[in-house]
XYZ file of C-alpha atoms in Angstrom:
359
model
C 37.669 -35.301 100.089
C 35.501 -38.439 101.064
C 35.508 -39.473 104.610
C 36.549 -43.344 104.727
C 34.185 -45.701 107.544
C 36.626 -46.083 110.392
C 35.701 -50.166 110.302
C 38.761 -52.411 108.383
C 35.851 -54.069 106.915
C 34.368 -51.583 105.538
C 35.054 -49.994 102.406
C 32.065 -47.533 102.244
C 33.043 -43.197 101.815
C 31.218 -40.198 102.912
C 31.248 -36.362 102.666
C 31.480 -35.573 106.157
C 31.897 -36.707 109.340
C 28.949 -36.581 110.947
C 27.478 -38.931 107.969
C 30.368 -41.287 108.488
C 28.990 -41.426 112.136
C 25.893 -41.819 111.393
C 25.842 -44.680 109.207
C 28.230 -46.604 111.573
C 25.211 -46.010 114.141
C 22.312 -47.245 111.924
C 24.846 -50.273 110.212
C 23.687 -53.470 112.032
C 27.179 -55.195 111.523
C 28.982 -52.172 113.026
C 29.181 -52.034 117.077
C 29.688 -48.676 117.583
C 29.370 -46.489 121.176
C 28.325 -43.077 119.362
C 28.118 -41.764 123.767
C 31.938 -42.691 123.978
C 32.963 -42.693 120.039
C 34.189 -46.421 120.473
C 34.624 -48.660 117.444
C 34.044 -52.223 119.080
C 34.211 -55.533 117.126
C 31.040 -57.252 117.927
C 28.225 -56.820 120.028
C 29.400 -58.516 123.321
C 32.399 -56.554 123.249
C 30.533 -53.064 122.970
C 28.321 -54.728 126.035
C 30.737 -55.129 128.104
C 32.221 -51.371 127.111
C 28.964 -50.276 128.437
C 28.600 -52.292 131.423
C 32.190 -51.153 132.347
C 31.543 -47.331 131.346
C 30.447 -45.259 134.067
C 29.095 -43.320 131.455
C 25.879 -45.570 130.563
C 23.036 -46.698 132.551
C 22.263 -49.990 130.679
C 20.233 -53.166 131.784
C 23.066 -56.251 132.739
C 20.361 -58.542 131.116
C 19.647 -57.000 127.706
C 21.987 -54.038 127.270
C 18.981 -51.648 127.260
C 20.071 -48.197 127.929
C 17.912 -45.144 130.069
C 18.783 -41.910 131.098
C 18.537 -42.487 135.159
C 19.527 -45.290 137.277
C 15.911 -45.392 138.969
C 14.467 -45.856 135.263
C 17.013 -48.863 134.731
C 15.950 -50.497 138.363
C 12.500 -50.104 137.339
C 12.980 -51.777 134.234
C 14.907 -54.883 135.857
C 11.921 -55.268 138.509
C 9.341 -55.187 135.690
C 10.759 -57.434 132.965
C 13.913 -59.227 134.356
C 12.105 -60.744 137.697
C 13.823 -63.900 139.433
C 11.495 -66.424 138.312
C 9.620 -68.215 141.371
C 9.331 -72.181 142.380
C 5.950 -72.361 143.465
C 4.112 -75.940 143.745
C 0.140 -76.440 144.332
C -0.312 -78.124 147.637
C -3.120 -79.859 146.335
C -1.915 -80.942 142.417
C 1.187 -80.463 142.961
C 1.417 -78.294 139.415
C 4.287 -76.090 139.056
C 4.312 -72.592 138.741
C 6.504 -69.613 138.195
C 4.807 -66.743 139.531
C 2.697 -66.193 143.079
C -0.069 -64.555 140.886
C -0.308 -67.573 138.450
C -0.760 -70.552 141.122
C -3.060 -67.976 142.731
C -4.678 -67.688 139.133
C -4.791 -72.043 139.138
C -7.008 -71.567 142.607
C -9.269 -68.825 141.723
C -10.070 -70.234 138.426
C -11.156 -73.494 139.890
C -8.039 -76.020 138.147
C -6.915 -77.205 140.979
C -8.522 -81.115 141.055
C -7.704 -81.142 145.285
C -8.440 -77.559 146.415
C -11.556 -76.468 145.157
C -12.980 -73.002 144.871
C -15.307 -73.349 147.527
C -12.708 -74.845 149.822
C -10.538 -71.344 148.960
C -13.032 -69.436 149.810
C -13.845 -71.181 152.623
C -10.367 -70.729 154.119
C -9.752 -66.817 153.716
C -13.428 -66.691 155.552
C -11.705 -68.628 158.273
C -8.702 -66.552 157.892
C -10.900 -63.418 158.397
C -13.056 -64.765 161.214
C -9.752 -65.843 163.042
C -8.714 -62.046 162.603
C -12.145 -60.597 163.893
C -11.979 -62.588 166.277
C -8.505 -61.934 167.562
C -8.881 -58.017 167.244
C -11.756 -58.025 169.340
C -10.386 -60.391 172.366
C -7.346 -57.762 172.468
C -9.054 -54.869 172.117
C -9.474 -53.072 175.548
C -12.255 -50.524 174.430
C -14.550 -53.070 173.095
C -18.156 -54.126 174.426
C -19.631 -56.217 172.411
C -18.458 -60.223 172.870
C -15.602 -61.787 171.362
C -15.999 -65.243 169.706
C -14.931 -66.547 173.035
C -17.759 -64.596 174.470
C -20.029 -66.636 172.207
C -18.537 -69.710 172.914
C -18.432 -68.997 176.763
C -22.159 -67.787 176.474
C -23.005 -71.561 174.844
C -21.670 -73.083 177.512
C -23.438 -70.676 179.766
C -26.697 -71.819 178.616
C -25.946 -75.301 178.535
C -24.631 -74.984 182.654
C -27.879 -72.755 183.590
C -30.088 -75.618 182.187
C -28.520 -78.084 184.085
C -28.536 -76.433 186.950
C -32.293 -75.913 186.864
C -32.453 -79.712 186.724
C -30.359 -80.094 189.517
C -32.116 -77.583 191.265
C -35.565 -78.979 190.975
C -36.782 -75.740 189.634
C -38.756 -78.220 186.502
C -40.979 -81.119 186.972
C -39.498 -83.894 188.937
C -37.776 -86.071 186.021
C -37.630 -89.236 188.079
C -41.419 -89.614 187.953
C -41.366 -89.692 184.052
C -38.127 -90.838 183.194
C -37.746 -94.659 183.645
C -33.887 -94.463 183.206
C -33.493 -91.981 185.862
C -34.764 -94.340 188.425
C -32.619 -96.998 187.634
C -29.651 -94.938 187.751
C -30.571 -93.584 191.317
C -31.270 -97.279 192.029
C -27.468 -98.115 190.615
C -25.952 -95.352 192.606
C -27.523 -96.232 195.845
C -26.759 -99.598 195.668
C -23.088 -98.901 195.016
C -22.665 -95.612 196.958
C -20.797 -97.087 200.323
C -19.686 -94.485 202.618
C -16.086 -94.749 203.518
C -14.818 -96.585 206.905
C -13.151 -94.538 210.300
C -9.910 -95.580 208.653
C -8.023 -92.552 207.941
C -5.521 -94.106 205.196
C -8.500 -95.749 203.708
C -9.775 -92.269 203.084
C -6.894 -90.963 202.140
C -6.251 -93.563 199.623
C -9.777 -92.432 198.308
C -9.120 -88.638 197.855
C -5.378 -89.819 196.046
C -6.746 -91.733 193.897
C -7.484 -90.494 190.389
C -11.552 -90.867 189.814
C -11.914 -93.726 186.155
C -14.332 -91.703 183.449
C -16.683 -94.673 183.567
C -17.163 -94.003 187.168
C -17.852 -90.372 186.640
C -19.871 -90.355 183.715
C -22.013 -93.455 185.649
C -22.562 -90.779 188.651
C -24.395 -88.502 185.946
C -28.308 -88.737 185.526
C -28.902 -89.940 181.874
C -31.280 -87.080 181.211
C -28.546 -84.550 181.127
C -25.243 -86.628 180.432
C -23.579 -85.064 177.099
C -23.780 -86.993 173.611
C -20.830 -89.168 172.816
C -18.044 -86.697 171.923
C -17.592 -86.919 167.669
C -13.292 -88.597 167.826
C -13.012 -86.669 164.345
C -14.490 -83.399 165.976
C -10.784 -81.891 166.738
C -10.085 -82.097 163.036
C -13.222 -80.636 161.074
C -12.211 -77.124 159.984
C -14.623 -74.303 158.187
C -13.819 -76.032 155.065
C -14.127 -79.817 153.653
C -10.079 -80.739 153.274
C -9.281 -82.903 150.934
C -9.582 -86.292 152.167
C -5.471 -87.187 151.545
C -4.372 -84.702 154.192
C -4.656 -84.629 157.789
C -5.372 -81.856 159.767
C -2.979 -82.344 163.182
C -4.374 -79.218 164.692
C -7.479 -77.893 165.800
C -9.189 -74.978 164.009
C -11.836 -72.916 163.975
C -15.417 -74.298 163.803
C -18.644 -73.572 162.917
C -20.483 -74.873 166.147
C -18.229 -72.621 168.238
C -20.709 -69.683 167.143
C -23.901 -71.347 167.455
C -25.866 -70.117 170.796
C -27.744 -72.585 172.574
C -29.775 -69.830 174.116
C -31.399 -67.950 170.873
C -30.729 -71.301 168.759
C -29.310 -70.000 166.073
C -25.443 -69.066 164.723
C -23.918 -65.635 164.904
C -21.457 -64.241 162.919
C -18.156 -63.168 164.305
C -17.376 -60.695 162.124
C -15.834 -57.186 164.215
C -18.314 -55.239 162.057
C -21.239 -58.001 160.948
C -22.817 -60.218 164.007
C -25.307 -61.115 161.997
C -27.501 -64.206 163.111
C -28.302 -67.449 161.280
C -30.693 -70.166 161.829
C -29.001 -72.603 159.829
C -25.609 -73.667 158.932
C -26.213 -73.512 155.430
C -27.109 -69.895 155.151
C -24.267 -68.676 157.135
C -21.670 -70.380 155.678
C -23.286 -69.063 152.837
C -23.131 -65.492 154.200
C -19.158 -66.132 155.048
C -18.656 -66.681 151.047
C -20.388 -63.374 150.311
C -19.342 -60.179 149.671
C -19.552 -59.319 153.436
C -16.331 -61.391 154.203
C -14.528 -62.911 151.075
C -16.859 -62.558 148.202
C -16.410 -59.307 147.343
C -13.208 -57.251 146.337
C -9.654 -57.526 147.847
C -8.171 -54.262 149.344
C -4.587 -53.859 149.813
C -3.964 -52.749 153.343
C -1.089 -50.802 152.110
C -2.355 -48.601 149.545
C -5.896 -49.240 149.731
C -6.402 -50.428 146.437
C -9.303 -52.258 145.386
C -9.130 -55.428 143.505
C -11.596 -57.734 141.855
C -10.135 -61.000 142.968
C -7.147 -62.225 144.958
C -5.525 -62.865 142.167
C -4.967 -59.248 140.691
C -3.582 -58.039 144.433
C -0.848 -61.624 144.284
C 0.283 -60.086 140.871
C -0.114 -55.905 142.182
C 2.115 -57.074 145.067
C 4.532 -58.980 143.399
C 4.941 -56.237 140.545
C 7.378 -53.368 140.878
C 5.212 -50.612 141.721
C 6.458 -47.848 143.028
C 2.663 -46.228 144.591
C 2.655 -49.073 147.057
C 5.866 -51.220 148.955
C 3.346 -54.389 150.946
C 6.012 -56.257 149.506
C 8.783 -54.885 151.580
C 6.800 -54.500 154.758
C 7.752 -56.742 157.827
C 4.047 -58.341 158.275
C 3.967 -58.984 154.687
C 4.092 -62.766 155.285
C 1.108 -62.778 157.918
C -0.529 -60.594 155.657
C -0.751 -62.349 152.719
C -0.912 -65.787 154.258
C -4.445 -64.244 155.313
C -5.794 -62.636 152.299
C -5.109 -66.149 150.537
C -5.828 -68.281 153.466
C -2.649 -69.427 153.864
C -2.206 -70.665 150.277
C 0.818 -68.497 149.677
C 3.004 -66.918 152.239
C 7.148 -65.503 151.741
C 10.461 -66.600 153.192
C 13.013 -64.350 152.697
C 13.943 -63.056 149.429
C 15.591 -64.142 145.705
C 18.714 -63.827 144.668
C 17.855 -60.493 142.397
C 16.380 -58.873 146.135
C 12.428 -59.367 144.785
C 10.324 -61.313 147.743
C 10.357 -64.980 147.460
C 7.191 -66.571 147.625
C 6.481 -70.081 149.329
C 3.435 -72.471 148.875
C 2.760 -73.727 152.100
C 1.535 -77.485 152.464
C -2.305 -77.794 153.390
C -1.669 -78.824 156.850
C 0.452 -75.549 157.766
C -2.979 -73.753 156.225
């Protein structure tokens, strides 16, 4: 006796059951559950039997089914990712991914932030950290970057003093502006009276720069200060933001005693004689040029690109992503181009594009 499809519709016979089954599992107009044995009318309805089944694992996005619940998670991770709301903070471009605006950096599109500038900011980035782990760390010898800066000013306070000191050649016998200036301050230098307020008053009274930098011999008073010096960085900014905060800077490793720049690097401390070649040698493959390593799973990558997309995929090897320093981390290995702020609403890391001036 033939075996009638259990589907109204369907007017189609079979020899047994197990062929009857089969063909309402391979029919595309039939929705049938062959796990359950459900006959349901359409395809939402046997996707929400599924969803509501304790008996299948399926995806809540595309009704894929898998045999575990970690294989479904996985799944929803890889292909069913919150999308992100990333904007340049140069163009202004948007993007949907951390590892795509990364991409619109790396591959020089960006008409604001240029490669160079990039690069020139995770070498900042890194000196900042070299710098940092050797001013906190108890064990080591060799000077910090405010060793080198500290040393400079050394140098420049040992050479006046020699002047000073009359240890050199007498420099009001061949300097004609040092003997007006002694002829200025005598001529002006009045000691004060018996009168002990008078004094007082004197000592109270807070001393006017002109005065003080007029009491300094001309040979060793200190250029006029640069008024845009607090605001140069490693890198040329683009000339529509403003830096409000001081940052690290190039002449803060140059020593005044050997006359030439070293590098601040915990492992380099390499030496340059001109500014050139070492900003050249912070773009190489001794800072930033070369490849990225994760810090988590040690990784190596060819550009900071590939580790923004490793981190933000769903691997399982490595979890940077879900680490508490992941913010300072990544704000340094892209030099403060990307950083996080608390997470989507599917639990994946959400990623923020900072605005140049919070580089």
């Amino acid at each position: 006796m033939k075996i009638k499809c259990t589907y109204k519709d369907c007017f189609k016979h079979f020899n047994s059951q197990d062929a009857m089954i089969t063909h309402k599992t391979k029919e595309p107009a039939h929705s049938y559950c062959k796990l359950c044995d459900v006959d349901c009318e359409d395809d939402m309805h046997l996707f929400i039997h599924q969803l509501g089944t304790p008996a299948h694992i399926c995806c809540p996005v595309c009704a894929l089914e898998f045999k575990s619940t970690s294989g479904r998670d996985r799944h929803v991770e890889q292909d069913h990712r919150a999308a992100q709301s990333l904007e340049c903070a140069g163009c202004n471009m948007k993007f949907r991914s951390a590892a795509s605006l990364m991409s619109h950096i790396e591959n020089d599109e960006c008409s604001i932030i240029r490669l160079q500038d990039f690069q020139m900011q995770r070498a900042e980035k890194q000196i900042q950290k070299d710098a940092w782990v050797a001013e906190t760390d108890p064990f080591n010898i060799n000077p910090s970057a405010r060793g080198w800066e500290n040393r400079t000013n050394l140098g420049t306070e040992r050479s006046t003093g020699l002047l000073d000191g009359g240890l050199l050649d007498n420099p009001k016998r061949d300097n004609p502006d040092v003997n007006g200036w002694l002829a200025s301050v005598k001529s002006t230098a009045n000691p004060p009276s018996d009168n002990h307020d008078e004094v007082a008053s004197i000592y109270n009274r807070k001393t006017s720069e002109s005065i003080v930098s007029e009491n300094i011999p001309p040979s060793v008073r200190p250029t006029d200060p640069d008024p845009a010096a607090e605001y140069k960085r490693v890198i040329s900014m683009p000339a529509h933001s403003i830096i409000s905060t001081s940052s690290l800077d190039l002449e803060r490793f140059w020593d005044a005693i050997r006359q030439e720049y070293i590098c601040p690097g915990e492992k380099c401390r390499r030496t340059f004689k001109g500014k050139l070649d070492f900003q050249k040698h912070l773009l190489s493959s001794a800072h930033v040029g070369g490849q990225v390593v994760c810090p988590s799973c040690l990784k190596r990558f060819a550009t900071t690109n590939a580790w923004v997309a490793h981190c933000e995929s769903a691997s399982k090897k490595c979890d940077i992503r879900n680490s508490s320093d992941f913010n300072n981390v990544i704000r340094e290995i892209t030099g403060g181009v990307l950083g996080t702020q608390g997470f989507m609403e599917d639990g994946s890391v959400q990623y923020v594009a900072p605005k140049i001036q919070e580089w």
